[in-house]
Short mmCIF file of C-alpha atoms in Angstrom, two decimals:
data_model
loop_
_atom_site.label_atom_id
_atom_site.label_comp_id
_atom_site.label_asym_id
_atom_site.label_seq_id
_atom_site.Cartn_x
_atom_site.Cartn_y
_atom_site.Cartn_z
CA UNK A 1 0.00 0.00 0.00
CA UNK A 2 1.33 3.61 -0.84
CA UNK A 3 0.94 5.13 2.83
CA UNK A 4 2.66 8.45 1.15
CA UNK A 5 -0.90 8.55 -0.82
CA UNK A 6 -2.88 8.13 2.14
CA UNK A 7 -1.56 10.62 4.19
CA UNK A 8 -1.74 12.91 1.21
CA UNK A 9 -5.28 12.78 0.85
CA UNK A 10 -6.08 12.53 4.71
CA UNK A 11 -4.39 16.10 4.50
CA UNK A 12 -5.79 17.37 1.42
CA UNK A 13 -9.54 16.39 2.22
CA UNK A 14 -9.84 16.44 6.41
CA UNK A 15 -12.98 18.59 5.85
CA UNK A 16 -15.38 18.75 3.27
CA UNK A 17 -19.14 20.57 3.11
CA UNK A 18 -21.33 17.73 3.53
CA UNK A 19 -24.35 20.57 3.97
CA UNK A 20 -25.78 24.11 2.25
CA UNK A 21 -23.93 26.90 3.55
CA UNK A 22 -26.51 29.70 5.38
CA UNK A 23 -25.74 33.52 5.59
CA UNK A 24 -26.12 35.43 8.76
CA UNK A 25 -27.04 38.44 9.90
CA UNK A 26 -24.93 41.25 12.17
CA UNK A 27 -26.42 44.62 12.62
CA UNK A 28 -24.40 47.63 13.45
CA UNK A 29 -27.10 49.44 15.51
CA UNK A 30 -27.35 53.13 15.71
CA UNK A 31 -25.32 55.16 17.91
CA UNK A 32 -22.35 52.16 17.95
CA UNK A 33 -20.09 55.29 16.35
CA UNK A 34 -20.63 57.17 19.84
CA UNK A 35 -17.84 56.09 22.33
CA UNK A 36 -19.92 57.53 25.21
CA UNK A 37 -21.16 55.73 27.92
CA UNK A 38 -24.94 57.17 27.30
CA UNK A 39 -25.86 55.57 23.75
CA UNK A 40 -28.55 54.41 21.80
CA UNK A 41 -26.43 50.65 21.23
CA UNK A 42 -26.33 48.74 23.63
CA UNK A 43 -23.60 46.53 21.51
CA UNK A 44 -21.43 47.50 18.68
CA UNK A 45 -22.25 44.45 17.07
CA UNK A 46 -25.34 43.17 17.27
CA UNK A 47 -24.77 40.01 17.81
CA UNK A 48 -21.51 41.22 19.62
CA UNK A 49 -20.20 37.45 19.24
CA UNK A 50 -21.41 34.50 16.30
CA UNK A 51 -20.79 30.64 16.23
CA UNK A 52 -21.29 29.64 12.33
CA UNK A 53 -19.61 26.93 10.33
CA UNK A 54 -17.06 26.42 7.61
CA UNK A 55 -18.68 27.67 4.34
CA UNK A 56 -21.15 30.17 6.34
CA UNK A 57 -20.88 33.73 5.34
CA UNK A 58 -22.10 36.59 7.12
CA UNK A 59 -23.76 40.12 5.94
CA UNK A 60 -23.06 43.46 8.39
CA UNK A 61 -25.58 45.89 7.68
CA UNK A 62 -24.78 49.32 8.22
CA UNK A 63 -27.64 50.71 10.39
CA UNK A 64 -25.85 53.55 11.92
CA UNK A 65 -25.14 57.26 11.17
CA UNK A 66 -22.20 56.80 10.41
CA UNK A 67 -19.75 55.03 7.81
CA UNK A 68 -17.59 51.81 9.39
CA UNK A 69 -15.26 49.34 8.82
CA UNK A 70 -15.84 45.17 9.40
CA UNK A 71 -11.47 44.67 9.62
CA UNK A 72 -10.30 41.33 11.42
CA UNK A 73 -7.72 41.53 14.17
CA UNK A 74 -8.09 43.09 17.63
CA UNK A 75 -9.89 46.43 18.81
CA UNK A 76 -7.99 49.07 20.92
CA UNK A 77 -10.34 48.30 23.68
CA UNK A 78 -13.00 50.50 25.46
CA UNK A 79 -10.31 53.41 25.85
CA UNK A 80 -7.58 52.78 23.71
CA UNK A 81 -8.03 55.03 21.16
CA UNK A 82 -7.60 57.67 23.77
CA UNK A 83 -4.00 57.19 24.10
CA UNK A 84 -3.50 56.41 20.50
CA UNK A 85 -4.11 52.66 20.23
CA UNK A 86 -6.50 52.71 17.35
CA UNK A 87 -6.83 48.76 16.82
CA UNK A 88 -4.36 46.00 15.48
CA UNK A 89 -5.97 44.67 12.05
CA UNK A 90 -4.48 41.26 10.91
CA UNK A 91 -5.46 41.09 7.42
CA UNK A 92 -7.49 38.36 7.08
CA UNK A 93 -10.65 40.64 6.17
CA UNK A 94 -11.34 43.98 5.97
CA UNK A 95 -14.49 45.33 4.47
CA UNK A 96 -13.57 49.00 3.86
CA UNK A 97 -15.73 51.65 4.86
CA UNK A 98 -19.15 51.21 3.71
CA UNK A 99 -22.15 54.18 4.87
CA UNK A 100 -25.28 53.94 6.47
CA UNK A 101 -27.86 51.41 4.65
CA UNK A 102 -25.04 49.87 2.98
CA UNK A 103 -23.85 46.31 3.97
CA UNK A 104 -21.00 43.91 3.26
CA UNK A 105 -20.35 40.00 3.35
CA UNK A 106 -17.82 37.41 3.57
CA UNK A 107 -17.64 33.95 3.73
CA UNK A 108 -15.28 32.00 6.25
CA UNK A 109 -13.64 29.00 4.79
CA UNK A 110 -11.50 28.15 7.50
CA UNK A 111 -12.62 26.90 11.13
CA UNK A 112 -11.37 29.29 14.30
CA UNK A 113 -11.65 32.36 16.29
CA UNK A 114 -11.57 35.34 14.35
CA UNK A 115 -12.06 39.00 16.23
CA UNK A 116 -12.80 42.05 14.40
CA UNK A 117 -13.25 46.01 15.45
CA UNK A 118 -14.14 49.08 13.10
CA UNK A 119 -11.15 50.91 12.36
CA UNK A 120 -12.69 54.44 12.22
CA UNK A 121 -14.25 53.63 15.40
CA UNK A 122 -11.85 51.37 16.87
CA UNK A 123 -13.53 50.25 20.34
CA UNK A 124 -16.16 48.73 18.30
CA UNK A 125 -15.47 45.10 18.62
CA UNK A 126 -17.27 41.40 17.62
CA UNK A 127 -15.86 37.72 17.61
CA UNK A 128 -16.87 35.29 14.83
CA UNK A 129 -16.35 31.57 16.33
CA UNK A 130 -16.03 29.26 12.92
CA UNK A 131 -16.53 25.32 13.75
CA UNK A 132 -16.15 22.58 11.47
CA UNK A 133 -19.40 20.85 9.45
CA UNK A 134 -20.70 17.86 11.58
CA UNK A 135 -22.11 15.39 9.19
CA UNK A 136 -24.76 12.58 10.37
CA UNK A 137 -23.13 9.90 8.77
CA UNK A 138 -19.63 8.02 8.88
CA UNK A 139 -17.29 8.77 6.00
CA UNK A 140 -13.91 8.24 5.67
CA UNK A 141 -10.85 10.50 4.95
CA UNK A 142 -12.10 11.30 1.33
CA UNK A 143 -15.52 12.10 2.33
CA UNK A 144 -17.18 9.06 1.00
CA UNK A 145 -20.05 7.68 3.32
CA UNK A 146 -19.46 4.24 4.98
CA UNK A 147 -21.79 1.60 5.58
CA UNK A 148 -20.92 -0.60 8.41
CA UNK A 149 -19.12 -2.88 8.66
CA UNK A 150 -16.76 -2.12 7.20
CA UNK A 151 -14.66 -5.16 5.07
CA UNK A 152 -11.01 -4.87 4.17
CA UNK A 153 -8.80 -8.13 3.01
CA UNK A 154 -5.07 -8.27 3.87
CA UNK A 155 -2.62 -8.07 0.99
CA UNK A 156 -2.56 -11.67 0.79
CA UNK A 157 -6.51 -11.81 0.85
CA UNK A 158 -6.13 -15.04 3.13
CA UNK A 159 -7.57 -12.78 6.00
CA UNK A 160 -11.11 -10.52 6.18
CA UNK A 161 -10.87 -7.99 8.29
CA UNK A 162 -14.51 -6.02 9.39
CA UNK A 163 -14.50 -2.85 11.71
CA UNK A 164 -17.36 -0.94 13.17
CA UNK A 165 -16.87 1.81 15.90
CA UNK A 166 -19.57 3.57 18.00
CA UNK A 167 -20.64 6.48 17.77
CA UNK A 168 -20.19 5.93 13.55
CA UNK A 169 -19.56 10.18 13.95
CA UNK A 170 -16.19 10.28 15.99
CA UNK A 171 -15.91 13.33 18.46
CA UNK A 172 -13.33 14.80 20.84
CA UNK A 173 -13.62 14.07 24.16
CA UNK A 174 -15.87 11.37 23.72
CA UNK A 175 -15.48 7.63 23.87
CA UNK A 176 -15.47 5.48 21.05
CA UNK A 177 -15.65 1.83 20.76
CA UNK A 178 -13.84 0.28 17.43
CA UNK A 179 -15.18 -3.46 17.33
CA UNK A 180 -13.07 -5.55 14.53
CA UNK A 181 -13.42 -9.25 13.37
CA UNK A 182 -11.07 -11.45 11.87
CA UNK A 183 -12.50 -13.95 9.01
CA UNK A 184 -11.58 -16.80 6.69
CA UNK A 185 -12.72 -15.26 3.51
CA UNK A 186 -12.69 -19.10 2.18
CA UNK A 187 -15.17 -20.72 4.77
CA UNK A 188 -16.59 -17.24 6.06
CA UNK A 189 -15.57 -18.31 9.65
CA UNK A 190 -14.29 -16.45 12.66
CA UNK A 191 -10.57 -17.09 13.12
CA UNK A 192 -9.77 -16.97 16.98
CA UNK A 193 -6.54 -16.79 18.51
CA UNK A 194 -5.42 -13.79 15.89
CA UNK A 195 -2.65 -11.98 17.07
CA UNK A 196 -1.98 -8.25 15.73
CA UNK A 197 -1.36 -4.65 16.48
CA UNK A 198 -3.95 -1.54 16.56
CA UNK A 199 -2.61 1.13 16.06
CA UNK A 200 -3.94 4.64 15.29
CA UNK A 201 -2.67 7.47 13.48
CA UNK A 202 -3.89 11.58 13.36
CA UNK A 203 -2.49 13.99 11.23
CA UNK A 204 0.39 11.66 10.24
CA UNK A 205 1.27 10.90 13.81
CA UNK A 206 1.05 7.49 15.95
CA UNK A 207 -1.01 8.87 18.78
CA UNK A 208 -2.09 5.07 20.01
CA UNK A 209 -0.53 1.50 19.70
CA UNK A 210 -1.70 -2.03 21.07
CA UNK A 211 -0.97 -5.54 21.36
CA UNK A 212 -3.50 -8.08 20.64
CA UNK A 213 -4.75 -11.52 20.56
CA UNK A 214 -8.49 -12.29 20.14
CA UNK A 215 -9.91 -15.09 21.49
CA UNK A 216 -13.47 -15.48 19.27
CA UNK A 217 -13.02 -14.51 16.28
CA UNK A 218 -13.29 -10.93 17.54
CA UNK A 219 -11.89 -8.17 19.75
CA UNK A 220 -12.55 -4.15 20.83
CA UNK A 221 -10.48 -1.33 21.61
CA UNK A 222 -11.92 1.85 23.76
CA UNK A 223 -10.15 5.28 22.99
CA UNK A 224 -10.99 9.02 23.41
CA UNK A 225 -9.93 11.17 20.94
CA UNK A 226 -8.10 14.85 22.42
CA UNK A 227 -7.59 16.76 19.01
CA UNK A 228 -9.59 16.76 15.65
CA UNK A 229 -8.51 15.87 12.20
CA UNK A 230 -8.01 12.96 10.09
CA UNK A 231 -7.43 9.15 11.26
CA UNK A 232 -5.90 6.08 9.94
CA UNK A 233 -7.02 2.81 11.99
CA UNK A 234 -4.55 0.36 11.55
CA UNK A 235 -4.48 -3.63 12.20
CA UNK A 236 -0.92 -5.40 11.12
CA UNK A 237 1.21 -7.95 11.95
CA UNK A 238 -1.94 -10.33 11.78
CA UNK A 239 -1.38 -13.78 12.07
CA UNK A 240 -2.30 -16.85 13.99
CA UNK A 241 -0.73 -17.46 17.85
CA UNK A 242 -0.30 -20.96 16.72
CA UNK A 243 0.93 -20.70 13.23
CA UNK A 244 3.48 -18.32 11.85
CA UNK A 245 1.67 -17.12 9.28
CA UNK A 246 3.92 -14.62 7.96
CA UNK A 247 6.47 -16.95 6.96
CA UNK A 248 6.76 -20.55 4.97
CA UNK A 249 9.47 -22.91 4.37
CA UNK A 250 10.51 -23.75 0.97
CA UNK A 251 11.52 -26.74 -0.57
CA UNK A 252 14.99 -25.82 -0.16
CA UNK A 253 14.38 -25.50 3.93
CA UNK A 254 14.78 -21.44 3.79
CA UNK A 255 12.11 -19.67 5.15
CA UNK A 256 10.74 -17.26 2.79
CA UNK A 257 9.08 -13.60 4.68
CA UNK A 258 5.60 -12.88 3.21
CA UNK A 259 4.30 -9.18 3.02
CA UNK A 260 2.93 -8.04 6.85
CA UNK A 261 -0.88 -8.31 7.25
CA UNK A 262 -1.78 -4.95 7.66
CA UNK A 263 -5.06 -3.47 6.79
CA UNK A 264 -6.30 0.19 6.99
CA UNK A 265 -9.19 2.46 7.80
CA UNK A 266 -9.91 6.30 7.27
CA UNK A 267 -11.85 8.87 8.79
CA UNK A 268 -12.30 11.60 10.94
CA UNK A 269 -12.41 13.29 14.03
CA UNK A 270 -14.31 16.76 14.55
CA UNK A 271 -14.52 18.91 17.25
CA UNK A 272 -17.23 18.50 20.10
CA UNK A 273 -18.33 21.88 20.44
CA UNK A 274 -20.54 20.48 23.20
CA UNK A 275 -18.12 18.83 25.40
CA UNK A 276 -14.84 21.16 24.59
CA UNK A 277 -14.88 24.16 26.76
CA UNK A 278 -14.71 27.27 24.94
CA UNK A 279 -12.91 30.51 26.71
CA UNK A 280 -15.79 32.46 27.38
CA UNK A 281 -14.94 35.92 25.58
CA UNK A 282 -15.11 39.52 27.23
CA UNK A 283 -17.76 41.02 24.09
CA UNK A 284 -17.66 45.33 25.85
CA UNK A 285 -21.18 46.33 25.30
CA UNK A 286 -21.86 50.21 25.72
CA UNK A 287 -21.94 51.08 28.95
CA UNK A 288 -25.15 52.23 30.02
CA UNK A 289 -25.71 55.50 32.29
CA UNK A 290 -28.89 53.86 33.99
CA UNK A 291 -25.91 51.61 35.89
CA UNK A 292 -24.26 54.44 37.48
CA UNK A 293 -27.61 56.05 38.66
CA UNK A 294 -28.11 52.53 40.67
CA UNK A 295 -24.82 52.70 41.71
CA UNK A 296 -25.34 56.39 42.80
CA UNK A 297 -28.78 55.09 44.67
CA UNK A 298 -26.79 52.49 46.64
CA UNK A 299 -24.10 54.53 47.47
CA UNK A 300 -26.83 56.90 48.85
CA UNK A 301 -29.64 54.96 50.42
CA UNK A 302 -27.13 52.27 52.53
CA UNK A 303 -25.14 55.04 54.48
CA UNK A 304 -28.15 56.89 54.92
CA UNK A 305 -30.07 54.22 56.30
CA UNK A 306 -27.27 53.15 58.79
CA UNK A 307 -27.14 56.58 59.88
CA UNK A 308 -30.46 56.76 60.90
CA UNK A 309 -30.18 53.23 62.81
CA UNK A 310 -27.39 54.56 64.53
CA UNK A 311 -29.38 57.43 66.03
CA UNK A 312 -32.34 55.46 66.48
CA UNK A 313 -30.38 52.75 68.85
CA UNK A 314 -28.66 56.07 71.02
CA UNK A 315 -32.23 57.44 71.69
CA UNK A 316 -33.42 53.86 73.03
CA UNK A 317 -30.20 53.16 75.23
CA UNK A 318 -31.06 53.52 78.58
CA UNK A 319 -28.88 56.47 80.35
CA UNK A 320 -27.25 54.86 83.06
CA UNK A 321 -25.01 57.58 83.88
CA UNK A 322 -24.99 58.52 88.16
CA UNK A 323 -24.71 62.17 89.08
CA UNK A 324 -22.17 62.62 91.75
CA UNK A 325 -24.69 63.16 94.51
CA UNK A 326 -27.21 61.07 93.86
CA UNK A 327 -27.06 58.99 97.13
CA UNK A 328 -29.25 60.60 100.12
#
């Protein structure tokens, strides 16, 4: 087998759009040009942060009264601009300025974290979270769908290998059970007593490697999965505990090496968005001037009402105090 070839495709297609892309929807709200903490937005970005997939595009519409920029990279922060931080653009995209009832699109094509800021306005700031497509259905490294299970004969063909794993989606962070039989394509009977290797490889790395020897025709191997990205599932060396399989002696009493048993599965693992814990990211909304008047209140009303405990407990306190001459 040309493992060069399959490592080159588990590269070139880790991810492919198995459904329609969608567009979304940001608004830039009125007043979000107004640095001020007494403003019509309540966010710059409305919403201030997005979770959409690979292929998605979103359209900012330009709802404010003034022109503005959608540039990726970071912000200058609430106050930055005052001391001449104006925002940190990192080129990835930048919509120029477009005016008020105007809008402008773009479509991510690449999973991550991207944060973007206005640069005429540069404490305007939203996140756009990009995940990977989730499809319903197993497939392996190319994309093609698999039906399980699945059957794969070792170069030889005098062993049938079948593999299954549950869930048939593979996640991080979640178990998976790969089940695997060994057969006598001849008879189409379990061979027990198989001995061989599982071993698994992501992104062109060994990440897991076992010893094995079924005992009915069968055997199972738990793992959990840390990163995404593509998979090979691996079973070589197979042969019987009883027979060496991978060799035979010649006429002339040499033993002659066959090829290893070694079969091979693709697929994929994708990110659990629902078991991964995401940072949770500080979105600065416009400050709000109603807040400091409840502030103020507080601030106010507590002391106030301590005060007037305070003299309330002195009038009730007993005086206790003798005069010098009070005794007859």
């Amino acid at each position: 087998m040309n493992y060069f070839l399959v490592f080159s495709l588990l590269g070139l297609f880790s991810y492919f759009p198995f459904t329609y892309a969608e567009n979304y929807i940001v608004d830039i709200p009125f007043g979000a040009y107004n640095p001020e903490l007494n403003t019509p937005a309540k966010v710059w970005f409305d919403p201030p942060r997005i979770f959409i997939t690979v292929g998605d595009s979103i359209t900012w519409y330009n709802d404010d009264k003034e022109g503005h920029t959608v540039t990726s990279g970071e912000s200058s922060g609430r106050f930055g601009w005052m001391s001449d931080n104006f925002g940190t653009p990192d080129g990835y995209f930048d919509s120029g300025r477009f005016m008020p009832g105007e809008s402008w699109s773009f479509q991510f094509e690449e999973s991550g974290t991207f944060s973007y800021f206005c640069v005429i306005h540069p404490w305007m700031e939203g996140i756009v979270i990009v995940e990977n497509k989730i499809p319903d259905y197993p497939h392996d490294a190319t994309g093609s769908k698999l039906d399980f299970p699945l059957l794969m004969y070792t170069p030889d063909k005098d062993i049938e290998v079948n593999l299954t794993w549950d869930p048939p989606v593979i996640k991080t962070h979640e178990k998976i059970q790969f089940v695997y039989q060994f057969y006598d394509p001849q008879t189409n009977s379990n061979l027990a007593k198989m001995k061989y290797t599982f071993i698994i490889f992501q992104n062109g790395k060994e990440i897991f490697r076992d010893e094995g020897l079924n005992q009915i025709g069968g055997d199972y191997r738990n793992f959990v999965f840390d990163n995404d990205g593509s998979i090979i599932i691996r079973i070589e060396g197979i042969e019987s505990s009883s027979i060496l399989s991978e060799e035979s002696v010649t006429v002339a009493g040499q033993i002659e090496h066959k090829s290893a048993r070694t079969v091979d599965f693709t697929t994929v693992v994708y990110e659990n968005s629902e078991k991964l814990i995401h940072e949770d990211y500080h979105i600065k909304p416009a400050q709000r001037l109603e807040f400091y008047y409840e502030l103020a209140i507080i601030f106010i009303l507590v002391p106030a009402a301590l005060f007037a405990y305070v003299i309330y407990w002195l009038k009730k306190k007993p005086n206790t105090k003798l005069g010098k001459s009070g005794a007859v």
